[in-house]
Amino acid sequence: MTAGLTTALGILAAATVLGLWWRRRDGRLRPSTGPVADLTDLGVRPGTPVTLLQFSSAFCAPCRVTSRVCAEVAARFEGVEHIEVDAEAHLADVRRLDIWRTPTVLVVDRGGAIVYRATGTPGKAQVIAAIAALLPAGAAR
Amino acid sequence: MMLDPRSPRFAAAVTTVVLILILVFRSGWLALAQAVVFAISAWSPGWSPYGLLYRALLASRLPRPTELEPAAPVRFAQFLGFVIIAIAAAGYLTGVTLLGLVFTGLALVAAFLNAAFGLCLGCEMYLGYRRLTGKPTPARVPAPLP
């Protein structure tokens, strides 16, 4: 009985470490160094200053929150477009772009290059900070 | 179908406690009972036993939810939970205690992460699973008119 309790406490301690690590990492926008990919079939229009391309799936609770964050940023800044695609309907693209989790948000610049990617729900302030350099001054509506 | 997101979170907390009890008492029957709870919740979230407990004990004392979440991810995660804890129950009840221990431990990690951090491991794994199993699912199409 004590052995079982010790096992349980050990598992809880390990899970806590895992959870803290995940929380620190989740939603962080990381600079992306991948090659320029053709994203037009996913609805990205060349020439759009910033496209927030979000991959979602049906089995994904944080996708809705992420969708709202991206939509709010798109509404606030001129030249930002938010596109949400169903990852399951675009599995070939999911593999090509090395996406493993939903939600994943790709920040695409005017030339079609992926400049940032975030897995999990990014904070609104982080998204705004990341896209600021890609937008002309006075883009805020 | 949409759910009050606090309900599955509460269910994960109750599940965490039950899984600890399974580990402590090495109880295959308790594991089996938890498997039944998972099965009901995956099949019909409205009849989830811990969900009913949440509604009876807590829902009326808390403010109304400001947001609802889709039931599909929760059902998928409950189904994974069912598979894992059913294996654990089989292990304990047939005397393969190590099998019971390992799978109850896996379920405990998942349930605790959900309860304490709001992280749904099953939901996170879903796209990876779909990537590996290949074919795109057919898109929804309008039903033909009669």
PDB file of C-alpha atoms in Angstrom:
ATOM      1  CA  MET A   1       0.000   0.000   0.000  1.00  0.00           C
ATOM      2  CA  THR A   2       2.834   2.390   0.844  1.00  0.00           C
ATOM      3  CA  ALA A   3       4.589   1.282  -2.348  1.00  0.00           C
ATOM      4  CA  GLY A   4       1.492   2.219  -4.341  1.00  0.00           C
ATOM      5  CA  LEU A   5       1.288   5.625  -2.673  1.00  0.00           C
ATOM      6  CA  THR A   6       4.978   6.303  -3.335  1.00  0.00           C
ATOM      7  CA  THR A   7       4.493   5.314  -6.978  1.00  0.00           C
ATOM      8  CA  ALA A   8       1.494   7.644  -7.271  1.00  0.00           C
ATOM      9  CA  LEU A   9       3.360  10.575  -5.710  1.00  0.00           C
ATOM     10  CA  GLY A  10       6.366   9.952  -7.981  1.00  0.00           C
ATOM     11  CA  ILE A  11       4.118   9.994 -11.035  1.00  0.00           C
ATOM     12  CA  LEU A  12       2.444  13.227  -9.886  1.00  0.00           C
ATOM     13  CA  ALA A  13       5.839  14.873  -9.378  1.00  0.00           C
ATOM     14  CA  ALA A  14       7.004  13.835 -12.861  1.00  0.00           C
ATOM     15  CA  ALA A  15       3.723  15.024 -14.399  1.00  0.00           C
ATOM     16  CA  THR A  16       4.093  18.399 -12.645  1.00  0.00           C
ATOM     17  CA  VAL A  17       7.533  18.884 -14.223  1.00  0.00           C
ATOM     18  CA  LEU A  18       6.081  17.924 -17.613  1.00  0.00           C
ATOM     19  CA  GLY A  19       3.176  20.324 -17.142  1.00  0.00           C
ATOM     20  CA  LEU A  20       5.407  23.260 -16.160  1.00  0.00           C
ATOM     21  CA  TRP A  21       7.674  22.613 -19.158  1.00  0.00           C
ATOM     22  CA  TRP A  22       4.669  22.466 -21.449  1.00  0.00           C
ATOM     23  CA  ARG A  23       3.194  25.680 -20.037  1.00  0.00           C
ATOM     24  CA  ARG A  24       6.473  27.532 -20.582  1.00  0.00           C
ATOM     25  CA  ARG A  25       6.727  26.357 -24.169  1.00  0.00           C
ATOM     26  CA  ASP A  26       3.083  26.437 -25.257  1.00  0.00           C
ATOM     27  CA  GLY A  27       2.121  29.156 -27.687  1.00  0.00           C
ATOM     28  CA  ARG A  28       5.556  30.716 -27.890  1.00  0.00           C
ATOM     29  CA  LEU A  29       6.261  32.263 -31.300  1.00  0.00           C
ATOM     30  CA  ARG A  30       9.526  30.862 -32.568  1.00  0.00           C
ATOM     31  CA  PRO A  31      11.392  32.341 -35.531  1.00  0.00           C
ATOM     32  CA  SER A  32      11.096  29.958 -38.444  1.00  0.00           C
ATOM     33  CA  THR A  33      13.982  29.227 -40.774  1.00  0.00           C
ATOM     34  CA  GLY A  34      12.245  26.818 -43.124  1.00  0.00           C
ATOM     35  CA  PRO A  35      12.307  27.235 -46.882  1.00  0.00           C
ATOM     36  CA  VAL A  36       9.719  29.409 -48.609  1.00  0.00           C
ATOM     37  CA  ALA A  37       6.720  27.172 -49.140  1.00  0.00           C
ATOM     38  CA  ASP A  38       3.901  27.606 -51.609  1.00  0.00           C
ATOM     39  CA  LEU A  39       0.888  28.308 -49.399  1.00  0.00           C
ATOM     40  CA  THR A  40      -1.498  29.614 -52.036  1.00  0.00           C
ATOM     41  CA  ASP A  41      -3.539  26.392 -52.070  1.00  0.00           C
ATOM     42  CA  LEU A  42      -4.243  26.991 -48.379  1.00  0.00           C
ATOM     43  CA  GLY A  43      -5.684  30.397 -49.183  1.00  0.00           C
ATOM     44  CA  VAL A  44      -2.667  32.638 -48.550  1.00  0.00           C
ATOM     45  CA  ARG A  45      -2.737  35.523 -51.045  1.00  0.00           C
ATOM     46  CA  PRO A  46       0.687  36.743 -52.176  1.00  0.00           C
ATOM     47  CA  GLY A  47       1.218  40.393 -51.281  1.00  0.00           C
ATOM     48  CA  THR A  48      -0.763  40.298 -48.042  1.00  0.00           C
ATOM     49  CA  PRO A  49       1.588  41.956 -45.490  1.00  0.00           C
ATOM     50  CA  VAL A  50       0.872  39.402 -42.726  1.00  0.00           C
ATOM     51  CA  THR A  51      -1.127  36.191 -42.898  1.00  0.00           C
ATOM     52  CA  LEU A  52      -1.846  34.270 -39.694  1.00  0.00           C
ATOM     53  CA  LEU A  53      -2.300  30.762 -41.059  1.00  0.00           C
ATOM     54  CA  GLN A  54      -3.854  28.596 -38.358  1.00  0.00           C
ATOM     55  CA  PHE A  55      -4.118  24.802 -38.504  1.00  0.00           C
ATOM     56  CA  SER A  56      -6.960  23.443 -36.399  1.00  0.00           C
ATOM     57  CA  SER A  57      -8.707  20.130 -35.936  1.00  0.00           C
ATOM     58  CA  ALA A  58     -12.020  18.941 -34.610  1.00  0.00           C
ATOM     59  CA  PHE A  59     -10.388  17.318 -31.557  1.00  0.00           C
ATOM     60  CA  CYS A  60      -8.839  20.508 -30.265  1.00  0.00           C
ATOM     61  CA  ALA A  61     -10.146  22.660 -27.444  1.00  0.00           C
ATOM     62  CA  PRO A  62      -7.433  25.402 -27.544  1.00  0.00           C
ATOM     63  CA  CYS A  63      -8.058  25.927 -31.274  1.00  0.00           C
ATOM     64  CA  ARG A  64     -11.086  28.108 -30.536  1.00  0.00           C
ATOM     65  CA  VAL A  65      -9.191  30.405 -28.204  1.00  0.00           C
ATOM     66  CA  THR A  66      -6.360  30.641 -30.727  1.00  0.00           C
ATOM     67  CA  SER A  67      -8.837  31.418 -33.469  1.00  0.00           C
ATOM     68  CA  ARG A  68     -10.227  34.279 -31.412  1.00  0.00           C
ATOM     69  CA  VAL A  69      -6.764  35.711 -30.648  1.00  0.00           C
ATOM     70  CA  CYS A  70      -5.827  35.677 -34.350  1.00  0.00           C
ATOM     71  CA  ALA A  71      -9.163  37.129 -35.461  1.00  0.00           C
ATOM     72  CA  GLU A  72      -8.831  39.982 -32.953  1.00  0.00           C
ATOM     73  CA  VAL A  73      -5.326  40.811 -34.177  1.00  0.00           C
ATOM     74  CA  ALA A  74      -6.535  40.720 -37.798  1.00  0.00           C
ATOM     75  CA  ALA A  75      -9.390  43.057 -36.947  1.00  0.00           C
ATOM     76  CA  ARG A  76      -7.087  45.506 -35.202  1.00  0.00           C
ATOM     77  CA  PHE A  77      -4.414  45.858 -37.872  1.00  0.00           C
ATOM     78  CA  GLU A  78      -4.769  46.799 -41.506  1.00  0.00           C
ATOM     79  CA  GLY A  79      -3.018  44.263 -43.731  1.00  0.00           C
ATOM     80  CA  VAL A  80      -3.313  41.270 -41.391  1.00  0.00           C
ATOM     81  CA  GLU A  81      -5.361  38.345 -42.567  1.00  0.00           C
ATOM     82  CA  HIS A  82      -6.358  35.316 -40.493  1.00  0.00           C
ATOM     83  CA  ILE A  83      -6.925  32.006 -42.273  1.00  0.00           C
ATOM     84  CA  GLU A  84      -7.987  28.905 -40.356  1.00  0.00           C
ATOM     85  CA  VAL A  85      -7.696  25.550 -42.118  1.00  0.00           C
ATOM     86  CA  ASP A  86      -8.708  22.076 -41.008  1.00  0.00           C
ATOM     87  CA  ALA A  87      -5.455  20.141 -40.581  1.00  0.00           C
ATOM     88  CA  GLU A  88      -7.173  16.838 -41.288  1.00  0.00           C
ATOM     89  CA  ALA A  89      -8.380  18.024 -44.671  1.00  0.00           C
ATOM     90  CA  HIS A  90      -4.829  19.086 -45.619  1.00  0.00           C
ATOM     91  CA  LEU A  91      -2.691  16.201 -44.365  1.00  0.00           C
ATOM     92  CA  ALA A  92      -0.223  16.540 -47.263  1.00  0.00           C
ATOM     93  CA  ASP A  93       0.421  20.169 -46.286  1.00  0.00           C
ATOM     94  CA  VAL A  94       0.591  19.200 -42.606  1.00  0.00           C
ATOM     95  CA  ARG A  95       3.415  16.756 -43.401  1.00  0.00           C
ATOM     96  CA  ARG A  96       5.152  19.158 -45.798  1.00  0.00           C
ATOM     97  CA  LEU A  97       5.128  21.953 -43.210  1.00  0.00           C
ATOM     98  CA  ASP A  98       6.134  19.589 -40.376  1.00  0.00           C
ATOM     99  CA  ILE A  99       3.078  20.244 -38.231  1.00  0.00           C
ATOM    100  CA  TRP A 100       2.408  17.761 -35.438  1.00  0.00           C
ATOM    101  CA  ARG A 101      -0.024  19.500 -33.133  1.00  0.00           C
ATOM    102  CA  THR A 102      -3.070  21.670 -33.332  1.00  0.00           C
ATOM    103  CA  PRO A 103      -3.342  24.553 -33.032  1.00  0.00           C
ATOM    104  CA  THR A 104      -0.266  25.599 -34.996  1.00  0.00           C
ATOM    105  CA  VAL A 105      -0.096  29.187 -36.227  1.00  0.00           C
ATOM    106  CA  LEU A 106       2.261  30.170 -39.042  1.00  0.00           C
ATOM    107  CA  VAL A 107       3.055  33.855 -39.486  1.00  0.00           C
ATOM    108  CA  VAL A 108       3.528  34.388 -43.229  1.00  0.00           C
ATOM    109  CA  ASP A 109       5.035  37.574 -44.635  1.00  0.00           C
ATOM    110  CA  ARG A 110       4.343  39.489 -47.862  1.00  0.00           C
ATOM    111  CA  GLY A 111       6.723  37.314 -49.877  1.00  0.00           C
ATOM    112  CA  GLY A 112       5.114  34.053 -48.697  1.00  0.00           C
ATOM    113  CA  ALA A 113       7.902  33.122 -46.282  1.00  0.00           C
ATOM    114  CA  ILE A 114       7.005  31.621 -42.896  1.00  0.00           C
ATOM    115  CA  VAL A 115       8.704  33.921 -40.390  1.00  0.00           C
ATOM    116  CA  TYR A 116       7.296  32.564 -37.118  1.00  0.00           C
ATOM    117  CA  ARG A 117       5.471  29.520 -35.926  1.00  0.00           C
ATOM    118  CA  ALA A 118       3.643  28.823 -32.674  1.00  0.00           C
ATOM    119  CA  THR A 119       2.198  25.550 -31.436  1.00  0.00           C
ATOM    120  CA  GLY A 120      -0.459  26.010 -28.813  1.00  0.00           C
ATOM    121  CA  THR A 121      -2.275  29.233 -28.046  1.00  0.00           C
ATOM    122  CA  PRO A 122      -0.072  32.310 -28.480  1.00  0.00           C
ATOM    123  CA  GLY A 123      -0.750  35.411 -26.401  1.00  0.00           C
ATOM    124  CA  LYS A 124      -2.262  38.360 -28.263  1.00  0.00           C
ATOM    125  CA  ALA A 125       0.556  40.676 -27.149  1.00  0.00           C
ATOM    126  CA  GLN A 126       3.173  38.218 -28.449  1.00  0.00           C
ATOM    127  CA  VAL A 127       1.486  37.989 -31.844  1.00  0.00           C
ATOM    128  CA  ILE A 128       1.274  41.784 -32.101  1.00  0.00           C
ATOM    129  CA  ALA A 129       4.933  42.159 -31.089  1.00  0.00           C
ATOM    130  CA  ALA A 130       5.977  39.579 -33.682  1.00  0.00           C
ATOM    131  CA  ILE A 131       4.083  41.086 -36.600  1.00  0.00           C
ATOM    132  CA  ALA A 132       4.907  44.733 -35.806  1.00  0.00           C
ATOM    133  CA  ALA A 133       8.090  44.661 -37.874  1.00  0.00           C
ATOM    134  CA  LEU A 134       6.217  43.260 -40.878  1.00  0.00           C
ATOM    135  CA  LEU A 135       3.601  45.998 -40.990  1.00  0.00           C
ATOM    136  CA  PRO A 136       3.898  49.586 -42.182  1.00  0.00           C
ATOM    137  CA  ALA A 137       3.659  52.267 -39.480  1.00  0.00           C
ATOM    138  CA  GLY A 138       0.070  53.242 -38.695  1.00  0.00           C
ATOM    139  CA  ALA A 139      -1.449  49.895 -39.561  1.00  0.00           C
ATOM    140  CA  ALA A 140      -3.456  49.831 -36.330  1.00  0.00           C
ATOM    141  CA  ARG A 141      -7.116  50.510 -36.949  1.00  0.00           C
TER     142      ARG A 141
ATOM    143  CA  MET B   1     -22.790  19.372 -28.659  1.00  0.00           C
ATOM    144  CA  MET B   2     -21.144  21.952 -26.381  1.00  0.00           C
ATOM    145  CA  LEU B   3     -19.927  21.562 -22.803  1.00  0.00           C
ATOM    146  CA  ASP B   4     -19.182  23.800 -19.839  1.00  0.00           C
ATOM    147  CA  PRO B   5     -15.351  23.497 -19.911  1.00  0.00           C
ATOM    148  CA  ARG B   6     -15.208  23.296 -16.112  1.00  0.00           C
ATOM    149  CA  SER B   7     -17.122  20.017 -16.196  1.00  0.00           C
ATOM    150  CA  PRO B   8     -14.410  17.896 -17.932  1.00  0.00           C
ATOM    151  CA  ARG B   9     -11.797  19.637 -15.799  1.00  0.00           C
ATOM    152  CA  PHE B  10     -13.676  18.613 -12.657  1.00  0.00           C
ATOM    153  CA  ALA B  11     -14.048  15.099 -14.090  1.00  0.00           C
ATOM    154  CA  ALA B  12     -10.258  14.964 -14.616  1.00  0.00           C
ATOM    155  CA  ALA B  13      -9.719  15.907 -10.960  1.00  0.00           C
ATOM    156  CA  VAL B  14     -12.074  13.151  -9.730  1.00  0.00           C
ATOM    157  CA  THR B  15     -10.408  10.711 -12.157  1.00  0.00           C
ATOM    158  CA  THR B  16      -6.987  11.663 -10.729  1.00  0.00           C
ATOM    159  CA  VAL B  17      -8.139  10.735  -7.218  1.00  0.00           C
ATOM    160  CA  VAL B  18      -9.689   7.451  -8.407  1.00  0.00           C
ATOM    161  CA  LEU B  19      -6.491   6.515 -10.278  1.00  0.00           C
ATOM    162  CA  ILE B  20      -4.386   7.183  -7.164  1.00  0.00           C
ATOM    163  CA  LEU B  21      -6.720   4.881  -5.195  1.00  0.00           C
ATOM    164  CA  ILE B  22      -6.318   2.196  -7.901  1.00  0.00           C
ATOM    165  CA  LEU B  23      -2.527   2.445  -7.570  1.00  0.00           C
ATOM    166  CA  VAL B  24      -2.613   2.371  -3.770  1.00  0.00           C
ATOM    167  CA  PHE B  25      -5.002  -0.583  -3.417  1.00  0.00           C
ATOM    168  CA  ARG B  26      -4.022  -2.338  -6.688  1.00  0.00           C
ATOM    169  CA  SER B  27      -7.719  -2.701  -7.289  1.00  0.00           C
ATOM    170  CA  GLY B  28      -8.669  -4.212 -10.637  1.00  0.00           C
ATOM    171  CA  TRP B  29     -12.359  -3.761  -9.831  1.00  0.00           C
ATOM    172  CA  LEU B  30     -11.963  -0.043  -9.217  1.00  0.00           C
ATOM    173  CA  ALA B  31     -10.042   0.162 -12.525  1.00  0.00           C
ATOM    174  CA  LEU B  32     -12.923  -1.627 -14.210  1.00  0.00           C
ATOM    175  CA  ALA B  33     -15.410   0.820 -12.677  1.00  0.00           C
ATOM    176  CA  GLN B  34     -13.318   3.742 -13.962  1.00  0.00           C
ATOM    177  CA  ALA B  35     -13.256   2.094 -17.411  1.00  0.00           C
ATOM    178  CA  VAL B  36     -17.073   2.018 -17.368  1.00  0.00           C
ATOM    179  CA  VAL B  37     -17.137   5.720 -16.382  1.00  0.00           C
ATOM    180  CA  PHE B  38     -14.810   6.563 -19.297  1.00  0.00           C
ATOM    181  CA  ALA B  39     -16.913   4.478 -21.692  1.00  0.00           C
ATOM    182  CA  ILE B  40     -20.139   6.256 -20.710  1.00  0.00           C
ATOM    183  CA  SER B  41     -18.480   9.695 -20.955  1.00  0.00           C
ATOM    184  CA  ALA B  42     -17.012   8.929 -24.385  1.00  0.00           C
ATOM    185  CA  TRP B  43     -20.267   7.495 -25.679  1.00  0.00           C
ATOM    186  CA  SER B  44     -22.579  10.181 -24.324  1.00  0.00           C
ATOM    187  CA  PRO B  45     -20.977  13.185 -22.550  1.00  0.00           C
ATOM    188  CA  GLY B  46     -24.388  14.241 -21.246  1.00  0.00           C
ATOM    189  CA  TRP B  47     -24.532  11.094 -19.084  1.00  0.00           C
ATOM    190  CA  SER B  48     -20.924  11.268 -17.891  1.00  0.00           C
ATOM    191  CA  PRO B  49     -21.115  10.201 -14.192  1.00  0.00           C
ATOM    192  CA  TYR B  50     -18.546  12.804 -13.072  1.00  0.00           C
ATOM    193  CA  GLY B  51     -20.287  15.369 -15.285  1.00  0.00           C
ATOM    194  CA  LEU B  52     -23.570  14.645 -13.489  1.00  0.00           C
ATOM    195  CA  LEU B  53     -21.749  14.990 -10.170  1.00  0.00           C
ATOM    196  CA  TYR B  54     -20.404  18.375 -11.314  1.00  0.00           C
ATOM    197  CA  ARG B  55     -23.870  19.526 -12.273  1.00  0.00           C
ATOM    198  CA  ALA B  56     -25.414  18.319  -9.031  1.00  0.00           C
ATOM    199  CA  LEU B  57     -22.748  19.645  -6.661  1.00  0.00           C
ATOM    200  CA  LEU B  58     -21.011  22.600  -8.265  1.00  0.00           C
ATOM    201  CA  ALA B  59     -22.722  24.015 -11.338  1.00  0.00           C
ATOM    202  CA  SER B  60     -25.504  25.727  -9.395  1.00  0.00           C
ATOM    203  CA  ARG B  61     -23.029  27.389  -7.002  1.00  0.00           C
ATOM    204  CA  LEU B  62     -20.741  28.711  -9.724  1.00  0.00           C
ATOM    205  CA  PRO B  63     -21.427  31.583 -12.109  1.00  0.00           C
ATOM    206  CA  ARG B  64     -22.756  30.561 -15.504  1.00  0.00           C
ATOM    207  CA  PRO B  65     -19.973  29.615 -17.925  1.00  0.00           C
ATOM    208  CA  THR B  66     -18.882  32.479 -20.164  1.00  0.00           C
ATOM    209  CA  GLU B  67     -17.708  30.029 -22.792  1.00  0.00           C
ATOM    210  CA  LEU B  68     -18.624  26.576 -23.967  1.00  0.00           C
ATOM    211  CA  GLU B  69     -16.276  24.110 -25.605  1.00  0.00           C
ATOM    212  CA  PRO B  70     -16.964  21.470 -28.238  1.00  0.00           C
ATOM    213  CA  ALA B  71     -17.537  17.970 -26.879  1.00  0.00           C
ATOM    214  CA  ALA B  72     -15.604  16.151 -29.637  1.00  0.00           C
ATOM    215  CA  PRO B  73     -12.070  16.593 -28.192  1.00  0.00           C
ATOM    216  CA  VAL B  74     -13.287  15.593 -24.747  1.00  0.00           C
ATOM    217  CA  ARG B  75     -14.978  12.472 -26.106  1.00  0.00           C
ATOM    218  CA  PHE B  76     -11.823  11.483 -27.997  1.00  0.00           C
ATOM    219  CA  ALA B  77      -9.731  11.881 -24.837  1.00  0.00           C
ATOM    220  CA  GLN B  78     -12.260   9.889 -22.773  1.00  0.00           C
ATOM    221  CA  PHE B  79     -12.100   7.107 -25.349  1.00  0.00           C
ATOM    222  CA  LEU B  80      -8.290   6.981 -25.061  1.00  0.00           C
ATOM    223  CA  GLY B  81      -8.699   6.919 -21.282  1.00  0.00           C
ATOM    224  CA  PHE B  82     -11.098   4.005 -21.608  1.00  0.00           C
ATOM    225  CA  VAL B  83      -8.620   1.967 -23.698  1.00  0.00           C
ATOM    226  CA  ILE B  84      -5.739   2.636 -21.284  1.00  0.00           C
ATOM    227  CA  ILE B  85      -7.621   1.896 -18.073  1.00  0.00           C
ATOM    228  CA  ALA B  86      -9.316  -1.181 -19.581  1.00  0.00           C
ATOM    229  CA  ILE B  87      -5.830  -2.615 -20.230  1.00  0.00           C
ATOM    230  CA  ALA B  88      -4.867  -1.731 -16.639  1.00  0.00           C
ATOM    231  CA  ALA B  89      -8.004  -3.447 -15.278  1.00  0.00           C
ATOM    232  CA  ALA B  90      -7.283  -6.561 -17.344  1.00  0.00           C
ATOM    233  CA  GLY B  91      -3.731  -6.571 -15.982  1.00  0.00           C
ATOM    234  CA  TYR B  92      -4.774  -6.310 -12.325  1.00  0.00           C
ATOM    235  CA  LEU B  93      -7.635  -8.802 -12.636  1.00  0.00           C
ATOM    236  CA  THR B  94      -5.520 -11.462 -14.387  1.00  0.00           C
ATOM    237  CA  GLY B  95      -2.662 -11.066 -11.923  1.00  0.00           C
ATOM    238  CA  VAL B  96      -0.291  -9.224 -14.283  1.00  0.00           C
ATOM    239  CA  THR B  97       0.135  -6.426 -11.736  1.00  0.00           C
ATOM    240  CA  LEU B  98       2.944  -4.712 -13.631  1.00  0.00           C
ATOM    241  CA  LEU B  99       0.647  -4.154 -16.646  1.00  0.00           C
ATOM    242  CA  GLY B 100      -1.967  -2.661 -14.339  1.00  0.00           C
ATOM    243  CA  LEU B 101       0.618  -0.442 -12.675  1.00  0.00           C
ATOM    244  CA  VAL B 102       2.120   0.917 -15.923  1.00  0.00           C
ATOM    245  CA  PHE B 103      -1.200   1.675 -17.596  1.00  0.00           C
ATOM    246  CA  THR B 104      -2.775   3.188 -14.481  1.00  0.00           C
ATOM    247  CA  GLY B 105       0.363   5.347 -14.245  1.00  0.00           C
ATOM    248  CA  LEU B 106      -0.057   6.519 -17.855  1.00  0.00           C
ATOM    249  CA  ALA B 107      -3.692   7.383 -17.221  1.00  0.00           C
ATOM    250  CA  LEU B 108      -2.717   9.232 -14.026  1.00  0.00           C
ATOM    251  CA  VAL B 109      -0.208  11.425 -15.911  1.00  0.00           C
ATOM    252  CA  ALA B 110      -2.871  12.337 -18.487  1.00  0.00           C
ATOM    253  CA  ALA B 111      -5.655  12.953 -15.954  1.00  0.00           C
ATOM    254  CA  PHE B 112      -3.428  15.033 -13.654  1.00  0.00           C
ATOM    255  CA  LEU B 113      -2.097  17.191 -16.518  1.00  0.00           C
ATOM    256  CA  ASN B 114      -5.674  17.857 -17.559  1.00  0.00           C
ATOM    257  CA  ALA B 115      -6.858  18.665 -14.027  1.00  0.00           C
ATOM    258  CA  ALA B 116      -3.891  20.786 -12.936  1.00  0.00           C
ATOM    259  CA  PHE B 117      -2.735  22.414 -16.185  1.00  0.00           C
ATOM    260  CA  GLY B 118      -5.719  22.183 -18.518  1.00  0.00           C
ATOM    261  CA  LEU B 119      -3.580  20.185 -20.947  1.00  0.00           C
ATOM    262  CA  CYS B 120      -5.478  17.502 -22.839  1.00  0.00           C
ATOM    263  CA  LEU B 121      -2.830  14.949 -23.904  1.00  0.00           C
ATOM    264  CA  GLY B 122      -5.250  12.888 -25.985  1.00  0.00           C
ATOM    265  CA  CYS B 123      -6.261  15.982 -27.945  1.00  0.00           C
ATOM    266  CA  GLU B 124      -2.591  16.881 -28.522  1.00  0.00           C
ATOM    267  CA  MET B 125      -1.861  13.410 -29.864  1.00  0.00           C
ATOM    268  CA  TYR B 126      -4.738  13.355 -32.301  1.00  0.00           C
ATOM    269  CA  LEU B 127      -3.095  15.126 -35.248  1.00  0.00           C
ATOM    270  CA  GLY B 128       0.119  13.129 -34.863  1.00  0.00           C
ATOM    271  CA  TYR B 129      -1.952   9.976 -35.008  1.00  0.00           C
ATOM    272  CA  ARG B 130      -3.784  11.211 -38.110  1.00  0.00           C
ATOM    273  CA  ARG B 131      -0.491  12.146 -39.778  1.00  0.00           C
ATOM    274  CA  LEU B 132       0.869   8.655 -39.309  1.00  0.00           C
ATOM    275  CA  THR B 133      -2.282   6.836 -40.347  1.00  0.00           C
ATOM    276  CA  GLY B 134      -2.384   8.626 -43.655  1.00  0.00           C
ATOM    277  CA  LYS B 135      -5.496   9.107 -45.675  1.00  0.00           C
ATOM    278  CA  PRO B 136      -7.342  12.403 -45.398  1.00  0.00           C
ATOM    279  CA  THR B 137     -10.803  12.036 -43.938  1.00  0.00           C
ATOM    280  CA  PRO B 138     -13.555  12.796 -46.405  1.00  0.00           C
ATOM    281  CA  ALA B 139     -14.892  16.304 -46.011  1.00  0.00           C
ATOM    282  CA  ARG B 140     -18.484  16.726 -44.904  1.00  0.00           C
ATOM    283  CA  VAL B 141     -20.912  16.931 -47.758  1.00  0.00           C
ATOM    284  CA  PRO B 142     -24.507  18.051 -47.757  1.00  0.00           C
ATOM    285  CA  ALA B 143     -26.918  15.131 -47.376  1.00  0.00           C
ATOM    286  CA  PRO B 144     -28.766  14.389 -50.605  1.00  0.00           C
ATOM    287  CA  LEU B 145     -32.366  15.526 -50.692  1.00  0.00           C
ATOM    288  CA  PRO B 146     -34.909  12.729 -50.305  1.00  0.00           C
TER     289      PRO B 146
END
